[in-house]
Amino acid sequence: MRLPIAAGLATGSVALTLYSLFDGGAWFWAGVGTLLVTTTAATLASRFAVPRWAVPPVLLLLVGVYLSATFAKQETWAWVVPTKASVLRLGELFAEGFADIQRFAAPVPTEPGITLLTASGIGLIAVLVDLFAVRLRRAALAGLPLLGLFTVPAAVLTEPVAWPAFVIAAIGYVGLLVADSRERLSHWGRAVLVRRSRTAGADKADSGRLALSGKRIGATAITLAIVVPALIPALSPDPLFGFGVGNGSGRGGSSIGIPDAIAKLSGQLAQQENATVLTYTSADDQPRYLRIYSLDVFDGLKWTVSPLRGRPEDRVSEGPLPPPPGLGPGVATNRVESRISVSDDIDSLLFLPLPYPAIQVDADGDWRADQASRMVFSTKDEAAGLDYRVVVTEPKPTHAQLEVMGTQPPDARFVALPEQLDPKIKAMAERVTSEGGTQYEKAVLLQEWFTKSGGFTYSLRTKGSGGDALSRFILSGRAGYCEQFASAMAVMARMIGIPARVSIGYTGGTKVGDSWSVRTHDAHAWPELYFEGAGWLRFEPTPAGGAGQGTARVPDYSLPLAPEATPSADPSTGPSSEDDDTTGGGAPVRRNPRDFDRDLGALPVTVDPGLPVSAKVGMGMAAVLLLALVPAVARSLVRRRRRTLIRRGAAGPVPTAPRGEHSAATAGASTAIRAAWAELCDTLTDLGMAREPSESPRALARRLAEMYEFDAETGAAVTSIATAEERMRYAPSLPATGPGTDELRRVRRALTATMSRKRRVGAVLAPRSTLLRLRAAGTGVLDVFDRLEGVRLWPLSRSGAGTR
């Protein structure tokens, strides 16, 4: 009966990898209940020899009964027997579960429908595993449904499964294979023995060596699957050990979950309560948009975030960030320091609201910056209640500069669009921007069309930014809130060749006293367009003021009638302050040395972007080489220690003493003799000429002298070592002295002279004596599993016959 239990445990161990998909533990207990039902029923079916063709339908029926009793208890008869009403209720929950899966992003809440889907899926996998492993006796094929279950989090999340969960899943599958192997070996029949042993159970097939080999293979495979991805660089931004970040999995691991930013934005704007989210102050006392998410992938239905990368060297605590992507040396910048205080009462938020583009962030905790999007996030810390400092370098391009800037995308994803979009949208984009002579003028015309000439109105009643909703918004309805405006302008900008993305965050808020206050209703979405030389620039297509997004502000550079040079954009006439600087020309402002730490981000500091891939590959190869040299180093240390013991014991002759009477001198000689003999045996093992287990020291010395034709001195040396060891074992008195290091060195030199160069190099780099000790240690560790398998909760019957 071990095999059905092993099948259930294997399914449960693989099901643990689903943990990162859920926010809560209801799915776990529902899955445990399903596994208990299937495993218990499968074990009883094996015990009472139920026909194997009947077991899967029975298991599926019992799973249905369990689900009815758990999720539709009120509609069942006697709270157990399914009825028509309970079946209909389960159908409703299944539909709700499918709808919730489409609506939520991982980690999803454990709603009843989602929990039902999970429990039924685990039950189906358990039935398939039992069918392959127990009924059809094809345990290897049982890995297919287990693999299907394992790939669910891999397909939904961009981050790999955490290595402890992977290890548990792998051990579960290997345990199933071991149980199947033991079951097969037990059917081989009784072993034919020359001499009958009195040991209980000696007439059974001896599977110990085969089981040990299987465990070694399984343990080695699991270890390599964990260690190799962690050692080899650039396989993924986040190896199994969890260094790095990506969007997808839940809290508590090395990855981070990005909620549906659009849905969350809609919920915040629709709330009745307008609570304070954060407050901030800036050196120039000007409001600034605070970005949280940067959405750069549009699939025709919604905007999402590309996988993020947060390496250890990307921690904001490591120093200033590199210059903003796309910012050229000819564009003036305004460096401003802000201090932000986030409310303690906000929902869980793993991203920092920041003005763009930030070059310095001082925040407590492990916060990392994605180099491509400049989103700052953490897998361990939350933004709630956090006070932090940020320094930004705002580009101040002039109209003349923008007119000549190109729009070559930094990455193809910033201009990618799905093919199923309505072609009328592109025709509208081309018509609206037909009068623009440059890409910049076309971007301004797009913004003007949304805010003034297009007849758009602001309304919170319109939802969605997908294909059909986008067509209705642009072509007919023309009513929506910031989500529709930002999405529509970004899509239309991509259609005319301008790289674009959508940002989610907050507007600059309102001035309250000496600081700016950002509230729930200041949640906002806006497009960012890319111009080569200026980088990503914010545009504002959403109507502002009382008839629109109240605190939305149109940037000066996007206004067609704005002057071509403003004080903040002209480095020759701009005001001089500690927080304003230019990169378009002129000397940097001299600063008080005491203010260096405070204004670190305002200085041109070069940041180390990290080791190149070639250096990481070299470091990985060096680490592998050092690991391979461990046996050689260990053998060298052992040889040195033995030589030290031999020198101490062979310092001079000492009086003989009867066995049992030890002095300091005789003890030293005894230790030296044993060390010399052990070194001789290890040398023979390393060179591939180990002594036979039944060979005495004298016989070994005679065989070596005859086989390798030692000269007189070498023969005397090996005889001295063997004689000393033999006297240590059998003589009535301990020897007066032991062999010296010269004798041992002479024997080793004579033995290595008879070997090929390949064998000599192998004896140095991969000494078999050390490897055999490591193998013996590993065998001892694996023997623990045998001891665990031998533990029984009840004694065997007197006849020694157990049940399976």
PDB file of C-alpha atoms in Angstrom, residues 459-594:
ATOM      1  CA  SER A 459     -16.399  61.075 -17.058  1.00  0.00           C
ATOM      2  CA  LEU A 460     -15.784  58.355 -14.493  1.00  0.00           C
ATOM      3  CA  ARG A 461     -18.640  56.239 -15.835  1.00  0.00           C
ATOM      4  CA  THR A 462     -16.747  54.958 -18.864  1.00  0.00           C
ATOM      5  CA  LYS A 463     -14.623  51.897 -18.132  1.00  0.00           C
ATOM      6  CA  GLY A 464     -12.019  49.929 -20.040  1.00  0.00           C
ATOM      7  CA  SER A 465      -9.184  50.699 -22.440  1.00  0.00           C
ATOM      8  CA  GLY A 466      -9.202  47.527 -24.580  1.00  0.00           C
ATOM      9  CA  GLY A 467      -9.806  47.213 -28.300  1.00  0.00           C
ATOM     10  CA  ASP A 468     -13.584  47.807 -28.521  1.00  0.00           C
ATOM     11  CA  ALA A 469     -13.623  50.312 -25.655  1.00  0.00           C
ATOM     12  CA  LEU A 470     -10.722  52.168 -27.267  1.00  0.00           C
ATOM     13  CA  SER A 471     -12.522  52.364 -30.601  1.00  0.00           C
ATOM     14  CA  ARG A 472     -15.707  53.656 -28.980  1.00  0.00           C
ATOM     15  CA  PHE A 473     -13.788  56.242 -26.975  1.00  0.00           C
ATOM     16  CA  ILE A 474     -11.845  57.639 -29.952  1.00  0.00           C
ATOM     17  CA  LEU A 475     -14.389  57.314 -32.741  1.00  0.00           C
ATOM     18  CA  SER A 476     -17.782  57.866 -31.142  1.00  0.00           C
ATOM     19  CA  GLY A 477     -18.224  58.150 -27.360  1.00  0.00           C
ATOM     20  CA  ARG A 478     -15.348  60.523 -26.560  1.00  0.00           C
ATOM     21  CA  ALA A 479     -16.121  60.430 -22.843  1.00  0.00           C
ATOM     22  CA  GLY A 480     -13.885  58.856 -20.221  1.00  0.00           C
ATOM     23  CA  TYR A 481     -11.360  59.511 -17.505  1.00  0.00           C
ATOM     24  CA  CYS A 482      -7.564  59.507 -17.430  1.00  0.00           C
ATOM     25  CA  GLU A 483      -7.272  55.783 -18.183  1.00  0.00           C
ATOM     26  CA  GLN A 484      -8.937  56.171 -21.595  1.00  0.00           C
ATOM     27  CA  PHE A 485      -7.161  59.423 -22.416  1.00  0.00           C
ATOM     28  CA  ALA A 486      -3.682  58.094 -21.578  1.00  0.00           C
ATOM     29  CA  SER A 487      -4.229  54.770 -23.321  1.00  0.00           C
ATOM     30  CA  ALA A 488      -5.715  56.351 -26.442  1.00  0.00           C
ATOM     31  CA  MET A 489      -2.928  58.909 -26.859  1.00  0.00           C
ATOM     32  CA  ALA A 490      -0.227  56.281 -26.283  1.00  0.00           C
ATOM     33  CA  VAL A 491      -1.764  53.931 -28.869  1.00  0.00           C
ATOM     34  CA  MET A 492      -2.244  56.701 -31.433  1.00  0.00           C
ATOM     35  CA  ALA A 493       1.311  57.948 -30.856  1.00  0.00           C
ATOM     36  CA  ARG A 494       2.659  54.473 -31.561  1.00  0.00           C
ATOM     37  CA  MET A 495       0.557  54.346 -34.731  1.00  0.00           C
ATOM     38  CA  ILE A 496       2.340  57.407 -36.108  1.00  0.00           C
ATOM     39  CA  GLY A 497       5.775  56.131 -35.088  1.00  0.00           C
ATOM     40  CA  ILE A 498       6.363  57.808 -31.713  1.00  0.00           C
ATOM     41  CA  PRO A 499       7.461  55.462 -28.887  1.00  0.00           C
ATOM     42  CA  ALA A 500       4.966  55.699 -26.047  1.00  0.00           C
ATOM     43  CA  ARG A 501       4.038  54.124 -22.722  1.00  0.00           C
ATOM     44  CA  VAL A 502       1.445  54.718 -19.997  1.00  0.00           C
ATOM     45  CA  SER A 503       2.338  55.777 -16.473  1.00  0.00           C
ATOM     46  CA  ILE A 504       0.181  55.247 -13.381  1.00  0.00           C
ATOM     47  CA  GLY A 505       0.591  57.282 -10.223  1.00  0.00           C
ATOM     48  CA  TYR A 506      -0.580  60.610  -8.843  1.00  0.00           C
ATOM     49  CA  THR A 507      -0.701  64.183  -9.962  1.00  0.00           C
ATOM     50  CA  GLY A 508       1.173  66.817  -7.988  1.00  0.00           C
ATOM     51  CA  GLY A 509      -1.755  67.367  -5.622  1.00  0.00           C
ATOM     52  CA  THR A 510      -2.619  70.654  -3.910  1.00  0.00           C
ATOM     53  CA  LYS A 511      -0.630  73.024  -1.705  1.00  0.00           C
ATOM     54  CA  VAL A 512      -1.460  72.762   2.004  1.00  0.00           C
ATOM     55  CA  GLY A 513       0.692  74.963   4.189  1.00  0.00           C
ATOM     56  CA  ASP A 514       4.358  74.394   3.436  1.00  0.00           C
ATOM     57  CA  SER A 515       3.897  71.074   1.646  1.00  0.00           C
ATOM     58  CA  TRP A 516       1.948  69.492  -1.160  1.00  0.00           C
ATOM     59  CA  SER A 517      -0.809  67.037  -0.290  1.00  0.00           C
ATOM     60  CA  VAL A 518      -1.680  64.128  -2.611  1.00  0.00           C
ATOM     61  CA  ARG A 519      -5.039  62.463  -2.046  1.00  0.00           C
ATOM     62  CA  THR A 520      -6.870  59.423  -3.340  1.00  0.00           C
ATOM     63  CA  HIS A 521      -8.674  61.350  -6.066  1.00  0.00           C
ATOM     64  CA  ASP A 522      -5.317  62.561  -7.379  1.00  0.00           C
ATOM     65  CA  ALA A 523      -4.682  59.071  -8.752  1.00  0.00           C
ATOM     66  CA  HIS A 524      -3.910  59.522 -12.411  1.00  0.00           C
ATOM     67  CA  ALA A 525      -2.723  57.952 -15.668  1.00  0.00           C
ATOM     68  CA  TRP A 526      -0.768  59.813 -18.330  1.00  0.00           C
ATOM     69  CA  PRO A 527       1.264  58.967 -21.449  1.00  0.00           C
ATOM     70  CA  GLU A 528       5.011  59.373 -21.797  1.00  0.00           C
ATOM     71  CA  LEU A 529       6.492  59.878 -25.279  1.00  0.00           C
ATOM     72  CA  TYR A 530      10.108  59.302 -26.222  1.00  0.00           C
ATOM     73  CA  PHE A 531      12.263  61.850 -28.046  1.00  0.00           C
ATOM     74  CA  GLU A 532      15.874  60.996 -28.693  1.00  0.00           C
ATOM     75  CA  GLY A 533      17.960  63.503 -26.764  1.00  0.00           C
ATOM     76  CA  ALA A 534      15.282  64.412 -24.223  1.00  0.00           C
ATOM     77  CA  GLY A 535      14.271  60.913 -23.184  1.00  0.00           C
ATOM     78  CA  TRP A 536      10.769  60.162 -21.920  1.00  0.00           C
ATOM     79  CA  LEU A 537       8.563  63.253 -21.679  1.00  0.00           C
ATOM     80  CA  ARG A 538       5.208  63.482 -19.954  1.00  0.00           C
ATOM     81  CA  PHE A 539       2.184  64.648 -21.954  1.00  0.00           C
ATOM     82  CA  GLU A 540      -1.272  65.431 -20.578  1.00  0.00           C
ATOM     83  CA  PRO A 541      -4.280  64.580 -22.795  1.00  0.00           C
ATOM     84  CA  THR A 542      -6.769  64.470 -19.888  1.00  0.00           C
ATOM     85  CA  PRO A 543      -8.835  67.646 -19.401  1.00  0.00           C
ATOM     86  CA  ALA A 544      -7.876  69.499 -16.225  1.00  0.00           C
ATOM     87  CA  GLY A 545      -9.752  71.744 -13.831  1.00  0.00           C
ATOM     88  CA  GLY A 546     -13.237  71.401 -12.448  1.00  0.00           C
ATOM     89  CA  ALA A 547     -14.543  69.689 -15.599  1.00  0.00           C
ATOM     90  CA  GLY A 548     -11.747  67.117 -15.651  1.00  0.00           C
ATOM     91  CA  GLN A 549      -8.936  65.766 -13.501  1.00  0.00           C
ATOM     92  CA  GLY A 550      -8.788  68.607 -11.023  1.00  0.00           C
ATOM     93  CA  THR A 551      -5.039  68.691 -10.363  1.00  0.00           C
ATOM     94  CA  ALA A 552      -3.788  67.652 -13.809  1.00  0.00           C
ATOM     95  CA  ARG A 553      -1.244  70.035 -15.329  1.00  0.00           C
ATOM     96  CA  VAL A 554      -0.037  70.338 -18.917  1.00  0.00           C
ATOM     97  CA  PRO A 555       3.773  70.598 -19.161  1.00  0.00           C
ATOM     98  CA  ASP A 556       5.112  73.799 -20.694  1.00  0.00           C
ATOM     99  CA  TYR A 557       7.095  72.106 -23.477  1.00  0.00           C
ATOM    100  CA  SER A 558       3.884  70.505 -24.840  1.00  0.00           C
ATOM    101  CA  LEU A 559       2.057  73.834 -25.269  1.00  0.00           C
ATOM    102  CA  PRO A 560       2.263  75.047 -28.879  1.00  0.00           C
ATOM    103  CA  LEU A 561       2.179  78.737 -27.954  1.00  0.00           C
ATOM    104  CA  ALA A 562       4.780  78.504 -25.180  1.00  0.00           C
ATOM    105  CA  PRO A 563       7.919  80.639 -25.720  1.00  0.00           C
ATOM    106  CA  GLU A 564      10.869  78.834 -27.157  1.00  0.00           C
ATOM    107  CA  ALA A 565      13.106  79.698 -24.210  1.00  0.00           C
ATOM    108  CA  THR A 566      12.062  80.002 -20.610  1.00  0.00           C
ATOM    109  CA  PRO A 567      14.210  80.977 -17.615  1.00  0.00           C
ATOM    110  CA  SER A 568      14.284  77.392 -16.452  1.00  0.00           C
ATOM    111  CA  ALA A 569      15.231  76.131 -19.897  1.00  0.00           C
ATOM    112  CA  ASP A 570      17.922  78.679 -20.787  1.00  0.00           C
ATOM    113  CA  PRO A 571      21.188  78.018 -18.958  1.00  0.00           C
ATOM    114  CA  SER A 572      22.498  81.490 -19.720  1.00  0.00           C
ATOM    115  CA  THR A 573      19.618  83.361 -18.102  1.00  0.00           C
ATOM    116  CA  GLY A 574      18.253  80.838 -15.622  1.00  0.00           C
ATOM    117  CA  PRO A 575      18.250  81.657 -11.913  1.00  0.00           C
ATOM    118  CA  SER A 576      21.109  80.300  -9.886  1.00  0.00           C
ATOM    119  CA  SER A 577      20.316  78.109  -6.894  1.00  0.00           C
ATOM    120  CA  GLU A 578      21.708  75.147  -5.095  1.00  0.00           C
ATOM    121  CA  ASP A 579      19.053  72.895  -6.599  1.00  0.00           C
ATOM    122  CA  ASP A 580      19.186  74.126 -10.206  1.00  0.00           C
ATOM    123  CA  ASP A 581      21.950  73.126 -12.579  1.00  0.00           C
ATOM    124  CA  THR A 582      22.450  72.724 -16.289  1.00  0.00           C
ATOM    125  CA  THR A 583      23.962  70.041 -18.375  1.00  0.00           C
ATOM    126  CA  GLY A 584      23.559  71.855 -21.641  1.00  0.00           C
ATOM    127  CA  GLY A 585      26.553  74.096 -21.096  1.00  0.00           C
ATOM    128  CA  GLY A 586      28.410  76.177 -18.580  1.00  0.00           C
ATOM    129  CA  ALA A 587      30.249  75.243 -15.425  1.00  0.00           C
ATOM    130  CA  PRO A 588      28.503  73.463 -12.602  1.00  0.00           C
ATOM    131  CA  VAL A 589      27.499  75.474  -9.554  1.00  0.00           C
ATOM    132  CA  ARG A 590      30.067  75.336  -6.738  1.00  0.00           C
ATOM    133  CA  ARG A 591      28.642  73.838  -3.565  1.00  0.00           C
ATOM    134  CA  ASN A 592      29.493  73.950   0.098  1.00  0.00           C
ATOM    135  CA  PRO A 593      31.446  70.760   0.947  1.00  0.00           C
ATOM    136  CA  ARG A 594      29.202  70.266   3.989  1.00  0.00           C
TER     137      ARG A 594
END
